């Protein structure tokens, strides 16, 4: 439906287009929500270009995304700044013995994840208790 009479009321637009008043009101609501129609001071609606509507509707979302990316970058920088300390502490633990004992499933998974991420050759693990469950193997596979 093309609005050539922007001051027409929903009933007039419905009659002109051959559709129900509810459909006109629904279309006006949807177009308004998308920023494509704005109320006119003289009554009725003013059509807004899709480019202007997109800018108006999407600008706050784009700003939020930008702010989140800045927050993510700052958090990543803070975390990566601790890498040297972490690696030094791990090196001190490993230097005391050629065997590192890791206790607890969460600690074990964290160590394996870290080693897998930094490994350049191969990673071997001695796991007491025999074969591992499918869930444990699946968790360690990546």
GROMACS .gro file of N, CA and C in nm:
model
  426
    1UNK      N    1   0.085  -0.117   0.000
    1UNK     CA    2   0.000   0.000   0.000
    1UNK      C    3   0.089   0.123   0.000
    2UNK      N    4   0.063   0.215  -0.086
    2UNK     CA    5   0.138   0.340  -0.094
    2UNK      C    6   0.053   0.451  -0.036
    3UNK      N    7   0.114   0.525   0.058
    3UNK     CA    8   0.039   0.635   0.121
    3UNK      C    9   0.059   0.761   0.041
    4UNK      N   10  -0.044   0.802  -0.028
    4UNK     CA   11  -0.038   0.926  -0.105
    4UNK      C   12  -0.115   1.037  -0.035
    5UNK      N   13  -0.186   1.000   0.071
    5UNK     CA   14  -0.263   1.097   0.150
    5UNK      C   15  -0.224   1.077   0.297
    6UNK      N   16  -0.110   1.134   0.341
    6UNK     CA   17  -0.058   1.105   0.474
    6UNK      C   18  -0.147   1.149   0.589
    7UNK      N   19  -0.241   1.240   0.565
    7UNK     CA   20  -0.328   1.285   0.675
    7UNK      C   21  -0.456   1.203   0.685
    8UNK      N   22  -0.473   1.107   0.594
    8UNK     CA   23  -0.592   1.022   0.601
    8UNK      C   24  -0.588   0.938   0.729
    9UNK      N   25  -0.703   0.914   0.784
    9UNK     CA   26  -0.718   0.829   0.902
    9UNK      C   27  -0.719   0.682   0.857
   10UNK      N   28  -0.696   0.589   0.952
   10UNK     CA   29  -0.694   0.446   0.915
   10UNK      C   30  -0.817   0.401   0.837
   11UNK      N   31  -0.934   0.451   0.873
   11UNK     CA   32  -1.056   0.412   0.801
   11UNK      C   33  -1.052   0.455   0.655
   12UNK      N   34  -1.002   0.575   0.632
   12UNK     CA   35  -0.994   0.625   0.494
   12UNK      C   36  -0.890   0.545   0.415
   13UNK      N   37  -0.777   0.517   0.478
   13UNK     CA   38  -0.673   0.440   0.410
   13UNK      C   39  -0.722   0.299   0.379
   14UNK      N   40  -0.794   0.240   0.475
   14UNK     CA   41  -0.847   0.105   0.456
   14UNK      C   42  -0.944   0.101   0.338
   15UNK      N   43  -1.033   0.199   0.333
   15UNK     CA   44  -1.130   0.204   0.223
   15UNK      C   45  -1.059   0.221   0.089
   16UNK      N   46  -0.960   0.309   0.086
   16UNK     CA   47  -0.888   0.336  -0.038
   16UNK      C   48  -0.811   0.211  -0.084
   17UNK      N   49  -0.754   0.136   0.011
   17UNK     CA   50  -0.672   0.019  -0.025
   17UNK      C   51  -0.754  -0.109  -0.036
   18UNK      N   52  -0.878  -0.105   0.011
   18UNK     CA   53  -0.962  -0.225   0.005
   18UNK      C   54  -0.923  -0.330   0.108
   19UNK      N   55  -0.877  -0.285   0.223
   19UNK     CA   56  -0.841  -0.378   0.330
   19UNK      C   57  -0.909  -0.333   0.459
   20UNK      N   58  -0.897  -0.411   0.565
   20UNK     CA   59  -0.960  -0.378   0.692
   20UNK      C   60  -0.883  -0.270   0.767
   21UNK      N   61  -0.955  -0.199   0.854
   21UNK     CA   62  -0.894  -0.094   0.936
   21UNK      C   63  -0.785  -0.155   1.026
   22UNK      N   64  -0.810  -0.275   1.079
   22UNK     CA   65  -0.711  -0.342   1.164
   22UNK      C   66  -0.580  -0.365   1.092
   23UNK      N   67  -0.588  -0.400   0.964
   23UNK     CA   68  -0.466  -0.422   0.886
   23UNK      C   69  -0.388  -0.292   0.869
   24UNK      N   70  -0.460  -0.183   0.845
   24UNK     CA   71  -0.395  -0.052   0.831
   24UNK      C   72  -0.326  -0.014   0.961
   25UNK      N   73  -0.399  -0.031   1.073
   25UNK     CA   74  -0.341   0.005   1.202
   25UNK      C   75  -0.220  -0.082   1.235
   26UNK      N   76  -0.228  -0.210   1.201
   26UNK     CA   77  -0.116  -0.301   1.222
   26UNK      C   78   0.005  -0.258   1.137
   27UNK      N   79  -0.019  -0.222   1.012
   27UNK     CA   80   0.088  -0.177   0.922
   27UNK      C   81   0.149  -0.047   0.973
   28UNK      N   82   0.065   0.045   1.019
   28UNK     CA   83   0.116   0.172   1.073
   28UNK      C   84   0.205   0.145   1.195
   29UNK      N   85   0.160   0.056   1.281
   29UNK     CA   86   0.236   0.022   1.402
   29UNK      C   87   0.371  -0.039   1.365
   30UNK      N   88   0.372  -0.134   1.272
   30UNK     CA   89   0.497  -0.198   1.230
   30UNK      C   90   0.592  -0.099   1.166
   31UNK      N   91   0.539  -0.016   1.077
   31UNK     CA   92   0.624   0.083   1.009
   31UNK      C   93   0.677   0.187   1.108
   32UNK      N   94   0.593   0.223   1.204
   32UNK     CA   95   0.636   0.317   1.307
   32UNK      C   96   0.746   0.257   1.393
   33UNK      N   97   0.729   0.131   1.434
   33UNK     CA   98   0.829   0.061   1.515
   33UNK      C   99   0.962   0.051   1.442
   34UNK      N  100   0.957   0.036   1.311
   34UNK     CA  101   1.079   0.029   1.230
   34UNK      C  102   1.139   0.167   1.201
   35UNK      N  103   1.069   0.271   1.243
   35UNK     CA  104   1.118   0.407   1.220
   35UNK      C  105   1.088   0.460   1.082
   36UNK      N  106   1.003   0.389   1.007
   36UNK     CA  107   0.971   0.431   0.870
   36UNK      C  108   0.856   0.531   0.863
   37UNK      N  109   0.779   0.543   0.972
   37UNK     CA  110   0.672   0.642   0.982
   37UNK      C  111   0.688   0.717   1.114
   38UNK      N  112   0.665   0.848   1.108
   38UNK     CA  113   0.663   0.929   1.229
   38UNK      C  114   0.533   1.008   1.230
   39UNK      N  115   0.479   1.031   1.349
   39UNK     CA  116   0.357   1.113   1.354
   39UNK      C  117   0.385   1.253   1.303
   40UNK      N  118   0.290   1.304   1.227
   40UNK     CA  119   0.300   1.439   1.173
   40UNK      C  120   0.235   1.537   1.270
   41UNK      N  121   0.294   1.655   1.290
   41UNK     CA  122   0.231   1.753   1.379
   41UNK      C  123   0.089   1.790   1.335
   42UNK      N  124   0.063   1.783   1.206
   42UNK     CA  125  -0.069   1.816   1.155
   42UNK      C  126  -0.165   1.699   1.153
   43UNK      N  127  -0.124   1.586   1.209
   43UNK     CA  128  -0.204   1.465   1.204
   43UNK      C  129  -0.156   1.373   1.095
   44UNK      N  130  -0.179   1.246   1.110
   44UNK     CA  131  -0.134   1.149   1.010
   44UNK      C  132   0.012   1.113   1.032
   45UNK      N  133   0.076   1.074   0.925
   45UNK     CA  134   0.213   1.023   0.932
   45UNK      C  135   0.304   1.092   0.832
   46UNK      N  136   0.433   1.091   0.863
   46UNK     CA  137   0.536   1.137   0.770
   46UNK      C  138   0.624   1.016   0.740
   47UNK      N  139   0.645   0.987   0.612
   47UNK     CA  140   0.729   0.874   0.572
   47UNK      C  141   0.876   0.913   0.588
   48UNK      N  142   0.956   0.821   0.639
   48UNK     CA  143   1.099   0.841   0.661
   48UNK      C  144   1.175   0.745   0.570
   49UNK      N  145   1.285   0.792   0.514
   49UNK     CA  146   1.362   0.705   0.424
   49UNK      C  147   1.417   0.585   0.502
   50UNK      N  148   1.428   0.471   0.436
   50UNK     CA  149   1.484   0.353   0.503
   50UNK      C  150   1.625   0.377   0.558
   51UNK      N  151   1.705   0.456   0.486
   51UNK     CA  152   1.841   0.485   0.534
   51UNK      C  153   1.838   0.562   0.665
   52UNK      N  154   1.752   0.664   0.673
   52UNK     CA  155   1.740   0.742   0.797
   52UNK      C  156   1.682   0.657   0.910
   53UNK      N  157   1.584   0.574   0.877
   53UNK     CA  158   1.524   0.487   0.978
   53UNK      C  159   1.627   0.388   1.031
   54UNK      N  160   1.707   0.331   0.940
   54UNK     CA  161   1.810   0.236   0.982
   54UNK      C  162   1.909   0.303   1.076
   55UNK      N  163   1.951   0.423   1.042
   55UNK     CA  164   2.045   0.495   1.127
   55UNK      C  165   1.986   0.520   1.265
   56UNK      N  166   1.863   0.563   1.268
   56UNK     CA  167   1.798   0.595   1.395
   56UNK      C  168   1.776   0.469   1.480
   57UNK      N  169   1.729   0.363   1.418
   57UNK     CA  170   1.697   0.241   1.492
   57UNK      C  171   1.823   0.164   1.534
   58UNK      N  172   1.924   0.160   1.445
   58UNK     CA  173   2.041   0.077   1.470
   58UNK      C  174   2.154   0.148   1.544
   59UNK      N  175   2.156   0.280   1.545
   59UNK     CA  176   2.265   0.353   1.610
   59UNK      C  177   2.283   0.314   1.757
   60UNK      N  178   2.177   0.305   1.837
   60UNK     CA  179   2.199   0.265   1.977
   60UNK      C  180   2.256   0.123   1.989
   61UNK      N  181   2.213   0.031   1.903
   61UNK     CA  182   2.267  -0.105   1.906
   61UNK      C  183   2.414  -0.107   1.867
   62UNK      N  184   2.449  -0.030   1.764
   62UNK     CA  185   2.588  -0.024   1.722
   62UNK      C  186   2.675   0.036   1.833
   63UNK      N  187   2.624   0.136   1.903
   63UNK     CA  188   2.697   0.197   2.014
   63UNK      C  189   2.719   0.095   2.126
   64UNK      N  190   2.615   0.017   2.156
   64UNK     CA  191   2.626  -0.086   2.260
   64UNK      C  192   2.729  -0.191   2.222
   65UNK      N  193   2.729  -0.233   2.096
   65UNK     CA  194   2.826  -0.331   2.049
   65UNK      C  195   2.968  -0.274   2.061
   66UNK      N  196   2.985  -0.150   2.023
   66UNK     CA  197   3.116  -0.086   2.033
   66UNK      C  198   3.164  -0.082   2.178
   67UNK      N  199   3.075  -0.044   2.269
   67UNK     CA  200   3.111  -0.038   2.410
   67UNK      C  201   3.147  -0.176   2.464
   68UNK      N  202   3.073  -0.278   2.423
   68UNK     CA  203   3.105  -0.414   2.468
   68UNK      C  204   3.239  -0.461   2.412
   69UNK      N  205   3.269  -0.425   2.288
   69UNK     CA  206   3.398  -0.463   2.230
   69UNK      C  207   3.514  -0.395   2.303
   70UNK      N  208   3.493  -0.270   2.341
   70UNK     CA  209   3.596  -0.197   2.417
   70UNK      C  210   3.616  -0.264   2.552
   71UNK      N  211   3.506  -0.300   2.618
   71UNK     CA  212   3.514  -0.369   2.747
   71UNK      C  213   3.585  -0.503   2.733
   72UNK      N  214   3.550  -0.578   2.627
   72UNK     CA  215   3.614  -0.707   2.603
   72UNK      C  216   3.764  -0.690   2.580
   73UNK      N  217   3.803  -0.592   2.501
   73UNK     CA  218   3.945  -0.570   2.473
   73UNK      C  219   4.019  -0.534   2.601
   74UNK      N  220   3.960  -0.451   2.685
   74UNK     CA  221   4.024  -0.413   2.811
   74UNK      C  222   4.038  -0.533   2.903
   75UNK      N  223   3.934  -0.616   2.911
   75UNK     CA  224   3.939  -0.736   2.994
   75UNK      C  225   4.044  -0.833   2.942
   76UNK      N  226   4.047  -0.852   2.810
   76UNK     CA  227   4.146  -0.942   2.750
   76UNK      C  228   4.287  -0.892   2.782
   77UNK      N  229   4.309  -0.762   2.771
   77UNK     CA  230   4.441  -0.705   2.799
   77UNK      C  231   4.480  -0.728   2.945
   78UNK      N  232   4.386  -0.710   3.037
   78UNK     CA  233   4.414  -0.734   3.179
   78UNK      C  234   4.450  -0.880   3.204
   79UNK      N  235   4.374  -0.970   3.142
   79UNK     CA  236   4.401  -1.112   3.162
   79UNK      C  237   4.534  -1.154   3.100
   80UNK      N  238   4.562  -1.107   2.981
   80UNK     CA  239   4.687  -1.145   2.915
   80UNK      C  240   4.808  -1.086   2.985
   81UNK      N  241   4.790  -0.975   3.055
   81UNK     CA  242   4.899  -0.917   3.132
   81UNK      C  243   4.945  -1.010   3.243
   82UNK      N  244   4.860  -1.101   3.285
   82UNK     CA  245   4.894  -1.197   3.391
   82UNK      C  246   4.961  -1.323   3.338
   83UNK      N  247   4.969  -1.340   3.207
   83UNK     CA  248   5.025  -1.462   3.148
   83UNK      C  249   5.168  -1.486   3.192
   84UNK      N  250   5.250  -1.384   3.195
   84UNK     CA  251   5.390  -1.401   3.234
   84UNK      C  252   5.401  -1.454   3.376
   85UNK      N  253   5.325  -1.397   3.468
   85UNK     CA  254   5.327  -1.444   3.606
   85UNK      C  255   5.281  -1.589   3.617
   86UNK      N  256   5.177  -1.621   3.544
   86UNK     CA  257   5.124  -1.757   3.547
   86UNK      C  258   5.227  -1.857   3.495
   87UNK      N  259   5.288  -1.825   3.381
   87UNK     CA  260   5.386  -1.917   3.323
   87UNK      C  261   5.509  -1.930   3.413
   88UNK      N  262   5.548  -1.820   3.476
   88UNK     CA  263   5.662  -1.826   3.568
   88UNK      C  264   5.631  -1.918   3.687
   89UNK      N  265   5.512  -1.905   3.743
   89UNK     CA  266   5.472  -1.989   3.856
   89UNK      C  267   5.465  -2.136   3.815
   90UNK      N  268   5.413  -2.163   3.698
   90UNK     CA  269   5.408  -2.302   3.649
   90UNK      C  270   5.548  -2.356   3.628
   91UNK      N  271   5.636  -2.271   3.576
   91UNK     CA  272   5.774  -2.313   3.552
   91UNK      C  273   5.844  -2.345   3.683
   92UNK      N  274   5.819  -2.267   3.787
   92UNK     CA  275   5.880  -2.294   3.917
   92UNK      C  276   5.831  -2.427   3.974
   93UNK      N  277   5.703  -2.454   3.959
   93UNK     CA  278   5.648  -2.581   4.006
   93UNK      C  279   5.710  -2.698   3.931
   94UNK      N  280   5.721  -2.684   3.800
   94UNK     CA  281   5.774  -2.793   3.718
   94UNK      C  282   5.924  -2.810   3.737
   95UNK      N  283   5.995  -2.701   3.769
   95UNK     CA  284   6.140  -2.708   3.784
   95UNK      C  285   6.179  -2.788   3.907
   96UNK      N  286   6.092  -2.794   4.005
   96UNK     CA  287   6.124  -2.867   4.127
   96UNK      C  288   6.127  -3.018   4.103
   97UNK      N  289   6.056  -3.063   4.004
   97UNK     CA  290   6.049  -3.205   3.976
   97UNK      C  291   6.010  -3.222   3.830
   98UNK      N  292   6.047  -3.333   3.774
   98UNK     CA  293   6.006  -3.358   3.636
   98UNK      C  294   5.864  -3.413   3.630
   99UNK      N  295   5.806  -3.434   3.748
   99UNK     CA  296   5.669  -3.484   3.755
   99UNK      C  297   5.584  -3.380   3.827
  100UNK      N  298   5.473  -3.347   3.768
  100UNK     CA  299   5.380  -3.253   3.832
  100UNK      C  300   5.255  -3.330   3.872
  101UNK      N  301   5.222  -3.325   3.999
  101UNK     CA  302   5.103  -3.393   4.049
  101UNK      C  303   4.989  -3.291   4.049
  102UNK      N  304   4.881  -3.327   3.983
  102UNK     CA  305   4.764  -3.240   3.977
  102UNK      C  306   4.648  -3.315   4.039
  103UNK      N  307   4.585  -3.252   4.136
  103UNK     CA  308   4.474  -3.317   4.206
  103UNK      C  309   4.345  -3.244   4.175
  104UNK      N  310   4.240  -3.321   4.160
  104UNK     CA  311   4.108  -3.264   4.135
  104UNK      C  312   4.078  -3.254   3.986
  105UNK      N  313   3.957  -3.296   3.950
  105UNK     CA  314   3.918  -3.300   3.809
  105UNK      C  315   3.924  -3.162   3.744
  106UNK      N  316   3.874  -3.059   3.811
  106UNK     CA  317   3.875  -2.924   3.752
  106UNK      C  318   4.018  -2.875   3.731
  107UNK      N  319   4.107  -2.900   3.829
  107UNK     CA  320   4.247  -2.860   3.814
  107UNK      C  321   4.313  -2.937   3.701
  108UNK      N  322   4.284  -3.066   3.693
  108UNK     CA  323   4.341  -3.149   3.587
  108UNK      C  324   4.298  -3.098   3.449
  109UNK      N  325   4.171  -3.072   3.434
  109UNK     CA  326   4.122  -3.021   3.304
  109UNK      C  327   4.184  -2.887   3.270
  110UNK      N  328   4.201  -2.800   3.371
  110UNK     CA  329   4.261  -2.669   3.346
  110UNK      C  330   4.406  -2.683   3.300
  111UNK      N  331   4.481  -2.774   3.364
  111UNK     CA  332   4.621  -2.795   3.325
  111UNK      C  333   4.628  -2.854   3.185
  112UNK      N  334   4.545  -2.954   3.156
  112UNK     CA  335   4.546  -3.015   3.023
  112UNK      C  336   4.506  -2.912   2.917
  113UNK      N  337   4.405  -2.831   2.945
  113UNK     CA  338   4.366  -2.725   2.850
  113UNK      C  339   4.482  -2.631   2.823
  114UNK      N  340   4.551  -2.590   2.930
  114UNK     CA  341   4.663  -2.498   2.915
  114UNK      C  342   4.777  -2.561   2.836
  115UNK      N  343   4.810  -2.685   2.869
  115UNK     CA  344   4.916  -2.754   2.796
  115UNK      C  345   4.880  -2.777   2.650
  116UNK      N  346   4.756  -2.814   2.626
  116UNK     CA  347   4.712  -2.837   2.487
  116UNK      C  348   4.720  -2.708   2.406
  117UNK      N  349   4.690  -2.596   2.469
  117UNK     CA  350   4.692  -2.468   2.399
  117UNK      C  351   4.835  -2.425   2.366
  118UNK      N  352   4.932  -2.463   2.451
  118UNK     CA  353   5.069  -2.419   2.430
  118UNK      C  354   5.162  -2.528   2.378
  119UNK      N  355   5.112  -2.648   2.361
  119UNK     CA  356   5.193  -2.762   2.319
  119UNK      C  357   5.236  -2.747   2.174
  120UNK      N  358   5.364  -2.777   2.148
  120UNK     CA  359   5.414  -2.772   2.010
  120UNK      C  360   5.452  -2.911   1.958
  121UNK      N  361   5.457  -3.009   2.046
  121UNK     CA  362   5.493  -3.144   2.004
  121UNK      C  363   5.386  -3.243   2.039
  122UNK      N  364   5.399  -3.304   2.154
  122UNK     CA  365   5.299  -3.400   2.197
  122UNK      C  366   5.273  -3.383   2.346
  123UNK      N  367   5.161  -3.432   2.390
  123UNK     CA  368   5.121  -3.422   2.529
  123UNK      C  369   5.082  -3.561   2.577
  124UNK      N  370   5.152  -3.610   2.678
  124UNK     CA  371   5.122  -3.741   2.734
  124UNK      C  372   5.073  -3.722   2.876
  125UNK      N  373   4.977  -3.802   2.916
  125UNK     CA  374   4.923  -3.795   3.052
  125UNK      C  375   4.909  -3.935   3.106
  126UNK      N  376   4.947  -3.952   3.232
  126UNK     CA  377   4.930  -4.079   3.301
  126UNK      C  378   4.808  -4.062   3.389
  127UNK      N  379   4.705  -4.137   3.360
  127UNK     CA  380   4.578  -4.123   3.432
  127UNK      C  381   4.548  -4.255   3.500
  128UNK      N  382   4.561  -4.258   3.634
  128UNK     CA  383   4.533  -4.383   3.706
  128UNK      C  384   4.385  -4.419   3.699
  129UNK      N  385   4.356  -4.546   3.714
  129UNK     CA  386   4.217  -4.588   3.718
  129UNK      C  387   4.169  -4.652   3.591
  130UNK      N  388   4.255  -4.674   3.493
  130UNK     CA  389   4.214  -4.744   3.373
  130UNK      C  390   4.150  -4.654   3.270
  131UNK      N  391   4.067  -4.717   3.185
  131UNK     CA  392   4.004  -4.646   3.075
  131UNK      C  393   3.916  -4.531   3.122
  132UNK      N  394   3.902  -4.433   3.037
  132UNK     CA  395   3.825  -4.314   3.069
  132UNK      C  396   3.686  -4.321   3.005
  133UNK      N  397   3.590  -4.255   3.068
  133UNK     CA  398   3.455  -4.251   3.014
  133UNK      C  399   3.453  -4.170   2.885
  134UNK      N  400   3.349  -4.190   2.805
  134UNK     CA  401   3.334  -4.114   2.681
  134UNK      C  402   3.327  -3.964   2.710
  135UNK      N  403   3.260  -3.928   2.822
  135UNK     CA  404   3.248  -3.786   2.859
  135UNK      C  405   3.385  -3.726   2.889
  136UNK      N  406   3.469  -3.801   2.961
  136UNK     CA  407   3.603  -3.751   2.996
  136UNK      C  408   3.688  -3.738   2.870
  137UNK      N  409   3.681  -3.835   2.782
  137UNK     CA  410   3.757  -3.830   2.657
  137UNK      C  411   3.708  -3.713   2.571
  138UNK      N  412   3.577  -3.696   2.565
  138UNK     CA  413   3.520  -3.585   2.488
  138UNK      C  414   3.563  -3.450   2.542
  139UNK      N  415   3.569  -3.438   2.676
  139UNK     CA  416   3.610  -3.312   2.737
  139UNK      C  417   3.757  -3.282   2.708
  140UNK      N  418   3.840  -3.386   2.699
  140UNK     CA  419   3.983  -3.368   2.678
  140UNK      C  420   4.022  -3.357   2.531
  141UNK      N  421   3.937  -3.404   2.441
  141UNK     CA  422   3.973  -3.410   2.299
  141UNK      C  423   4.012  -3.275   2.239
  142UNK      N  424   3.938  -3.167   2.262
  142UNK     CA  425   3.979  -3.041   2.198
  142UNK      C  426   4.118  -2.999   2.240
   0.00000   0.00000   0.00000
